[in-house]
């Protein structure tokens, strides 16, 4: 059974409501962030689930040197702070270097360690010591049972509010697969678990200098993960995925997000009943 933790003043874990983490992959503008955050906030309020808005100020691991990365640390945090102030939303964003952690902790309620960096001890420790909630993306190269070692790094650094997010494992070249047994394995290790339903359908670097994706499978995997017993759901949502500057092929529309979330909640209710 997963450990109950607190993220953005919300209890997360067995017996608690599903935490929903959603937003565009990258900050495009202040107006875009406010539009997306308000629409997602309203959907989650309608369905009665706690909501955290996610968006990145810098996509530091893009396939191509010329790919859009976002506005950067200073401007990006300013925009996220505006969303918090105007809409009252909790915010999650990721860091890539230890030097970014203190500044990000001034704004973010949850700080995310990217999948490629989940074993970077100094980064995990710095994020944990910030006192903010911690979201560890499980690396595409890490077995579910081995994530306990990364969680222990954070806990030993004084932070027990650690979520681990599954986002698929490398399956040959340019493909990911999600092993649903992983949620049970991590839960048995006392880890609160989240499913990233959109990054899990990526086809990494499968395009010409870009990552592709199979959006049509997001809902299928989200339903399966709900049945496997997740504590939180992470999705990327964009008002026009085909025009999104990053991860558009994986992102849901607002309508697709609401349908998927309704299905996930129905499965959770069935299991509870």
mmCIF file of C-alpha atoms in Angstrom:
data_model
loop_
_atom_site.group_PDB
_atom_site.id
_atom_site.type_symbol
_atom_site.label_atom_id
_atom_site.label_comp_id
_atom_site.label_asym_id
_atom_site.label_seq_id
_atom_site.Cartn_x
_atom_site.Cartn_y
_atom_site.Cartn_z
ATOM 1 C CA UNK A 1 0.000 0.000 0.000
ATOM 2 C CA UNK A 2 1.374 3.416 -0.932
ATOM 3 C CA UNK A 3 2.414 5.923 1.692
ATOM 4 C CA UNK A 4 0.121 8.903 2.221
ATOM 5 C CA UNK A 5 1.972 12.115 1.436
ATOM 6 C CA UNK A 6 1.099 15.806 1.185
ATOM 7 C CA UNK A 7 1.578 17.759 -2.027
ATOM 8 C CA UNK A 8 0.400 21.343 -2.497
ATOM 9 C CA UNK A 9 -1.596 21.063 0.761
ATOM 10 C CA UNK A 10 -3.437 17.993 -0.536
ATOM 11 C CA UNK A 11 -3.242 14.501 0.919
ATOM 12 C CA UNK A 12 -2.208 12.011 -1.746
ATOM 13 C CA UNK A 13 -2.218 8.238 -1.457
ATOM 14 C CA UNK A 14 -4.469 5.322 -0.578
ATOM 15 C CA UNK A 15 -7.917 6.442 0.518
ATOM 16 C CA UNK A 16 -7.481 9.997 -0.771
ATOM 17 C CA UNK A 17 -8.878 11.639 -3.936
ATOM 18 C CA UNK A 18 -6.919 11.379 -7.164
ATOM 19 C CA UNK A 19 -4.480 14.267 -7.582
ATOM 20 C CA UNK A 20 -4.551 15.676 -11.121
ATOM 21 C CA UNK A 21 -1.427 17.325 -12.550
ATOM 22 C CA UNK A 22 -2.059 18.853 -15.961
ATOM 23 C CA UNK A 23 -1.008 21.615 -18.315
ATOM 24 C CA UNK A 24 0.916 22.345 -21.504
ATOM 25 C CA UNK A 25 4.412 20.965 -21.829
ATOM 26 C CA UNK A 26 6.119 24.343 -22.047
ATOM 27 C CA UNK A 27 5.292 27.984 -21.307
ATOM 28 C CA UNK A 28 4.472 29.809 -24.536
ATOM 29 C CA UNK A 29 3.261 33.105 -23.052
ATOM 30 C CA UNK A 30 1.553 34.494 -19.976
ATOM 31 C CA UNK A 31 -1.790 34.622 -21.766
ATOM 32 C CA UNK A 32 -1.461 30.986 -22.832
ATOM 33 C CA UNK A 33 -0.640 29.848 -19.297
ATOM 34 C CA UNK A 34 -3.619 31.701 -17.842
ATOM 35 C CA UNK A 35 -5.998 30.297 -20.470
ATOM 36 C CA UNK A 36 -4.861 26.734 -19.952
ATOM 37 C CA UNK A 37 -4.681 26.910 -16.164
ATOM 38 C CA UNK A 38 -8.173 28.397 -15.822
ATOM 39 C CA UNK A 39 -9.789 25.909 -18.197
ATOM 40 C CA UNK A 40 -8.129 22.925 -16.490
ATOM 41 C CA UNK A 41 -8.935 24.298 -13.048
ATOM 42 C CA UNK A 42 -12.609 24.527 -14.001
ATOM 43 C CA UNK A 43 -12.721 20.972 -15.361
ATOM 44 C CA UNK A 44 -11.139 19.561 -12.211
ATOM 45 C CA UNK A 45 -13.444 21.605 -9.975
ATOM 46 C CA UNK A 46 -16.449 20.284 -11.900
ATOM 47 C CA UNK A 47 -15.262 16.713 -11.380
ATOM 48 C CA UNK A 48 -14.316 17.295 -7.743
ATOM 49 C CA UNK A 49 -10.603 16.501 -7.855
ATOM 50 C CA UNK A 50 -7.604 18.499 -6.611
ATOM 51 C CA UNK A 51 -5.627 20.151 -9.397
ATOM 52 C CA UNK A 52 -2.001 21.199 -9.856
ATOM 53 C CA UNK A 53 -1.015 23.172 -12.942
ATOM 54 C CA UNK A 54 2.173 21.951 -14.631
ATOM 55 C CA UNK A 55 4.300 23.733 -17.182
ATOM 56 C CA UNK A 56 8.025 24.051 -17.913
ATOM 57 C CA UNK A 57 9.978 27.290 -18.178
ATOM 58 C CA UNK A 58 12.740 25.474 -20.052
ATOM 59 C CA UNK A 59 12.765 22.199 -21.958
ATOM 60 C CA UNK A 60 16.440 21.467 -21.554
ATOM 61 C CA UNK A 61 16.462 18.027 -23.187
ATOM 62 C CA UNK A 62 14.909 18.693 -26.596
ATOM 63 C CA UNK A 63 16.021 16.483 -29.474
ATOM 64 C CA UNK A 64 17.210 19.361 -31.656
ATOM 65 C CA UNK A 65 19.328 22.386 -30.794
ATOM 66 C CA UNK A 66 16.802 24.520 -32.654
ATOM 67 C CA UNK A 67 13.662 23.238 -30.884
ATOM 68 C CA UNK A 68 11.578 25.651 -28.788
ATOM 69 C CA UNK A 69 12.627 25.533 -25.136
ATOM 70 C CA UNK A 70 10.475 28.171 -23.430
ATOM 71 C CA UNK A 71 11.071 31.612 -21.907
ATOM 72 C CA UNK A 72 13.723 30.561 -19.410
ATOM 73 C CA UNK A 73 13.925 30.596 -15.623
ATOM 74 C CA UNK A 74 13.322 34.243 -14.765
ATOM 75 C CA UNK A 75 10.469 35.005 -17.147
ATOM 76 C CA UNK A 76 8.930 31.547 -16.761
ATOM 77 C CA UNK A 77 8.717 31.762 -12.972
ATOM 78 C CA UNK A 78 7.239 35.236 -13.231
ATOM 79 C CA UNK A 79 4.459 33.848 -15.440
ATOM 80 C CA UNK A 80 3.801 30.902 -13.117
ATOM 81 C CA UNK A 81 3.641 33.278 -10.157
ATOM 82 C CA UNK A 82 1.046 35.336 -12.012
ATOM 83 C CA UNK A 83 -1.067 32.214 -12.544
ATOM 84 C CA UNK A 84 -0.871 31.402 -8.852
ATOM 85 C CA UNK A 85 -1.841 34.918 -7.843
ATOM 86 C CA UNK A 86 -4.687 35.402 -10.323
ATOM 87 C CA UNK A 87 -6.201 31.915 -10.313
ATOM 88 C CA UNK A 88 -5.123 30.446 -6.977
ATOM 89 C CA UNK A 89 -3.727 27.308 -8.625
ATOM 90 C CA UNK A 90 -0.924 25.209 -7.220
ATOM 91 C CA UNK A 91 2.037 24.899 -9.584
ATOM 92 C CA UNK A 92 4.500 22.171 -10.589
ATOM 93 C CA UNK A 93 7.562 22.789 -12.714
ATOM 94 C CA UNK A 94 10.829 20.962 -13.295
ATOM 95 C CA UNK A 95 14.457 21.789 -12.613
ATOM 96 C CA UNK A 96 17.571 20.605 -14.411
ATOM 97 C CA UNK A 97 20.388 21.911 -12.237
ATOM 98 C CA UNK A 98 20.917 22.330 -8.502
ATOM 99 C CA UNK A 99 21.466 26.061 -9.019
ATOM 100 C CA UNK A 100 17.812 26.442 -10.083
ATOM 101 C CA UNK A 101 16.211 24.814 -7.045
ATOM 102 C CA UNK A 102 16.120 27.677 -4.530
ATOM 103 C CA UNK A 103 14.685 30.123 -7.052
ATOM 104 C CA UNK A 104 12.059 27.636 -8.264
ATOM 105 C CA UNK A 105 11.079 26.807 -4.669
ATOM 106 C CA UNK A 106 9.986 30.427 -4.228
ATOM 107 C CA UNK A 107 7.157 29.810 -6.722
ATOM 108 C CA UNK A 108 6.499 26.090 -7.236
ATOM 109 C CA UNK A 109 4.439 24.000 -4.835
ATOM 110 C CA UNK A 110 5.906 20.813 -6.306
ATOM 111 C CA UNK A 111 9.334 20.548 -7.913
ATOM 112 C CA UNK A 112 9.872 17.869 -10.520
ATOM 113 C CA UNK A 113 13.058 15.961 -11.233
ATOM 114 C CA UNK A 114 13.030 14.974 -14.932
ATOM 115 C CA UNK A 115 13.199 11.315 -15.875
ATOM 116 C CA UNK A 116 16.667 11.570 -17.416
ATOM 117 C CA UNK A 117 17.951 13.075 -14.147
ATOM 118 C CA UNK A 118 16.153 10.920 -11.586
ATOM 119 C CA UNK A 119 19.403 9.310 -10.394
ATOM 120 C CA UNK A 120 21.318 12.594 -10.091
ATOM 121 C CA UNK A 121 21.873 12.488 -6.343
ATOM 122 C CA UNK A 122 22.793 16.148 -5.853
ATOM 123 C CA UNK A 123 19.696 17.263 -7.731
ATOM 124 C CA UNK A 124 17.337 14.921 -5.868
ATOM 125 C CA UNK A 125 18.799 15.997 -2.518
ATOM 126 C CA UNK A 126 18.587 19.703 -3.380
ATOM 127 C CA UNK A 127 14.946 19.392 -4.450
ATOM 128 C CA UNK A 128 14.100 17.457 -1.295
ATOM 129 C CA UNK A 129 15.807 20.019 0.936
ATOM 130 C CA UNK A 130 13.793 22.826 -0.671
ATOM 131 C CA UNK A 131 10.845 21.761 1.466
ATOM 132 C CA UNK A 132 8.521 21.669 -1.526
ATOM 133 C CA UNK A 133 6.733 18.557 -2.694
ATOM 134 C CA UNK A 134 8.911 16.294 -4.836
ATOM 135 C CA UNK A 135 7.867 14.603 -8.075
ATOM 136 C CA UNK A 136 10.449 12.111 -9.287
ATOM 137 C CA UNK A 137 9.868 11.096 -12.880
ATOM 138 C CA UNK A 138 10.913 7.445 -13.219
ATOM 139 C CA UNK A 139 13.673 7.194 -15.788
ATOM 140 C CA UNK A 140 12.989 5.209 -18.935
ATOM 141 C CA UNK A 141 15.983 3.100 -17.914
ATOM 142 C CA UNK A 142 15.015 2.421 -14.269
ATOM 143 C CA UNK A 143 13.160 -0.637 -12.986
ATOM 144 C CA UNK A 144 10.157 0.142 -10.751
ATOM 145 C CA UNK A 145 11.701 -1.585 -7.730
ATOM 146 C CA UNK A 146 14.826 0.530 -8.044
ATOM 147 C CA UNK A 147 12.963 3.817 -7.605
ATOM 148 C CA UNK A 148 12.880 3.170 -3.863
ATOM 149 C CA UNK A 149 16.565 4.142 -3.768
ATOM 150 C CA UNK A 150 15.800 7.546 -5.267
ATOM 151 C CA UNK A 151 12.875 8.032 -2.887
ATOM 152 C CA UNK A 152 15.160 7.186 0.030
ATOM 153 C CA UNK A 153 17.572 9.907 -1.080
ATOM 154 C CA UNK A 154 14.784 12.446 -0.717
ATOM 155 C CA UNK A 155 13.489 11.029 2.548
ATOM 156 C CA UNK A 156 16.978 10.929 4.044
ATOM 157 C CA UNK A 157 17.275 14.605 3.097
ATOM 158 C CA UNK A 158 14.297 15.430 5.294
ATOM 159 C CA UNK A 159 11.405 15.290 2.842
ATOM 160 C CA UNK A 160 8.816 12.506 2.966
ATOM 161 C CA UNK A 161 6.438 14.099 0.452
ATOM 162 C CA UNK A 162 7.741 12.265 -2.584
ATOM 163 C CA UNK A 163 5.698 11.149 -5.584
ATOM 164 C CA UNK A 164 7.078 8.839 -8.285
ATOM 165 C CA UNK A 165 5.690 9.249 -11.788
ATOM 166 C CA UNK A 166 5.764 6.421 -14.308
ATOM 167 C CA UNK A 167 6.276 7.554 -17.917
ATOM 168 C CA UNK A 168 7.190 4.360 -19.723
ATOM 169 C CA UNK A 169 10.364 2.374 -20.276
ATOM 170 C CA UNK A 170 12.530 2.286 -23.394
ATOM 171 C CA UNK A 171 11.439 -0.540 -25.678
ATOM 172 C CA UNK A 172 13.970 -0.858 -28.449
ATOM 173 C CA UNK A 173 14.535 2.312 -30.424
ATOM 174 C CA UNK A 174 12.064 5.234 -30.542
ATOM 175 C CA UNK A 175 9.421 3.527 -28.448
ATOM 176 C CA UNK A 176 8.200 3.275 -24.865
ATOM 177 C CA UNK A 177 6.131 0.660 -23.063
ATOM 178 C CA UNK A 178 4.387 0.862 -19.699
ATOM 179 C CA UNK A 179 4.524 -2.188 -17.429
ATOM 180 C CA UNK A 180 1.420 -1.869 -15.257
ATOM 181 C CA UNK A 181 2.965 -4.236 -12.705
ATOM 182 C CA UNK A 182 5.252 -1.358 -11.798
ATOM 183 C CA UNK A 183 2.511 0.451 -9.883
ATOM 184 C CA UNK A 184 1.963 -2.571 -7.625
ATOM 185 C CA UNK A 185 5.705 -3.008 -7.156
ATOM 186 C CA UNK A 186 6.198 0.628 -6.159
ATOM 187 C CA UNK A 187 3.085 0.631 -3.979
ATOM 188 C CA UNK A 188 4.371 -2.420 -2.098
ATOM 189 C CA UNK A 189 7.584 -0.465 -1.467
ATOM 190 C CA UNK A 190 5.546 2.307 0.167
ATOM 191 C CA UNK A 191 5.797 4.751 -2.746
ATOM 192 C CA UNK A 192 2.981 7.089 -3.784
ATOM 193 C CA UNK A 193 2.564 6.688 -7.540
ATOM 194 C CA UNK A 194 1.483 8.851 -10.459
ATOM 195 C CA UNK A 195 0.968 7.971 -14.103
ATOM 196 C CA UNK A 196 2.122 10.303 -16.856
ATOM 197 C CA UNK A 197 -0.329 9.213 -19.517
ATOM 198 C CA UNK A 198 0.928 11.542 -22.238
ATOM 199 C CA UNK A 199 4.714 11.179 -22.068
ATOM 200 C CA UNK A 200 4.136 7.425 -21.997
ATOM 201 C CA UNK A 201 2.901 7.495 -25.593
ATOM 202 C CA UNK A 202 5.964 9.326 -26.883
ATOM 203 C CA UNK A 203 8.016 7.969 -29.750
ATOM 204 C CA UNK A 204 11.300 9.546 -28.616
ATOM 205 C CA UNK A 205 13.268 11.239 -31.407
ATOM 206 C CA UNK A 206 11.256 9.300 -33.990
ATOM 207 C CA UNK A 207 10.787 12.383 -36.157
ATOM 208 C CA UNK A 208 13.451 14.300 -38.002
ATOM 209 C CA UNK A 209 14.940 16.013 -34.958
ATOM 210 C CA UNK A 210 11.688 15.787 -33.007
ATOM 211 C CA UNK A 211 9.803 13.430 -30.711
ATOM 212 C CA UNK A 212 6.556 12.016 -32.081
ATOM 213 C CA UNK A 213 3.691 10.424 -30.193
ATOM 214 C CA UNK A 214 0.549 8.310 -30.326
ATOM 215 C CA UNK A 215 -2.124 10.457 -28.702
ATOM 216 C CA UNK A 216 -4.821 7.880 -29.504
ATOM 217 C CA UNK A 217 -3.467 5.588 -26.790
ATOM 218 C CA UNK A 218 -3.418 8.101 -23.912
ATOM 219 C CA UNK A 219 -6.904 7.246 -22.665
ATOM 220 C CA UNK A 220 -6.298 3.495 -22.990
ATOM 221 C CA UNK A 221 -3.200 3.651 -20.817
ATOM 222 C CA UNK A 222 -4.789 6.050 -18.324
ATOM 223 C CA UNK A 223 -7.693 3.654 -17.784
ATOM 224 C CA UNK A 224 -5.307 0.746 -17.294
ATOM 225 C CA UNK A 225 -3.240 2.735 -14.797
ATOM 226 C CA UNK A 226 -6.372 3.692 -12.866
ATOM 227 C CA UNK A 227 -7.221 0.000 -12.576
ATOM 228 C CA UNK A 228 -3.655 -0.655 -11.397
ATOM 229 C CA UNK A 229 -4.165 1.746 -8.494
ATOM 230 C CA UNK A 230 -2.461 5.090 -9.106
ATOM 231 C CA UNK A 231 -2.603 7.973 -6.614
ATOM 232 C CA UNK A 232 -2.219 10.770 -9.175
ATOM 233 C CA UNK A 233 -2.624 11.357 -12.896
ATOM 234 C CA UNK A 234 -0.286 13.546 -14.977
ATOM 235 C CA UNK A 235 -1.295 14.690 -18.442
ATOM 236 C CA UNK A 236 -0.192 17.271 -20.937
ATOM 237 C CA UNK A 237 -3.090 19.286 -22.329
ATOM 238 C CA UNK A 238 -3.029 21.882 -25.077
ATOM 239 C CA UNK A 239 -5.779 23.982 -26.640
ATOM 240 C CA UNK A 240 -4.453 23.050 -30.098
ATOM 241 C CA UNK A 241 -2.098 20.064 -29.843
ATOM 242 C CA UNK A 242 -1.263 20.044 -33.534
ATOM 243 C CA UNK A 243 0.191 23.552 -33.144
ATOM 244 C CA UNK A 244 1.934 22.978 -29.784
ATOM 245 C CA UNK A 245 5.660 23.821 -29.888
ATOM 246 C CA UNK A 246 6.557 20.780 -27.775
ATOM 247 C CA UNK A 247 5.012 17.304 -27.399
ATOM 248 C CA UNK A 248 1.904 18.153 -29.394
ATOM 249 C CA UNK A 249 1.553 14.596 -30.755
ATOM 250 C CA UNK A 250 1.218 13.347 -27.157
ATOM 251 C CA UNK A 251 -0.982 16.107 -25.754
ATOM 252 C CA UNK A 252 -4.726 15.943 -25.146
ATOM 253 C CA UNK A 253 -7.277 18.563 -26.060
ATOM 254 C CA UNK A 254 -9.389 19.960 -23.220
ATOM 255 C CA UNK A 255 -12.243 17.723 -24.324
ATOM 256 C CA UNK A 256 -10.005 14.659 -24.477
ATOM 257 C CA UNK A 257 -8.630 15.467 -21.049
ATOM 258 C CA UNK A 258 -12.093 15.693 -19.504
ATOM 259 C CA UNK A 259 -13.237 12.430 -21.110
ATOM 260 C CA UNK A 260 -10.104 10.636 -19.960
ATOM 261 C CA UNK A 261 -10.371 11.999 -16.432
ATOM 262 C CA UNK A 262 -14.034 10.980 -16.204
ATOM 263 C CA UNK A 263 -13.090 7.416 -17.221
ATOM 264 C CA UNK A 264 -10.254 7.280 -14.690
ATOM 265 C CA UNK A 265 -12.505 8.496 -11.876
ATOM 266 C CA UNK A 266 -15.228 5.992 -12.812
ATOM 267 C CA UNK A 267 -12.703 3.154 -12.595
ATOM 268 C CA UNK A 268 -11.498 4.381 -9.210
ATOM 269 C CA UNK A 269 -15.069 4.501 -7.934
ATOM 270 C CA UNK A 270 -15.698 0.966 -9.183
ATOM 271 C CA UNK A 271 -12.607 -0.297 -7.383
ATOM 272 C CA UNK A 272 -13.569 1.484 -4.181
ATOM 273 C CA UNK A 273 -17.067 0.050 -4.352
#
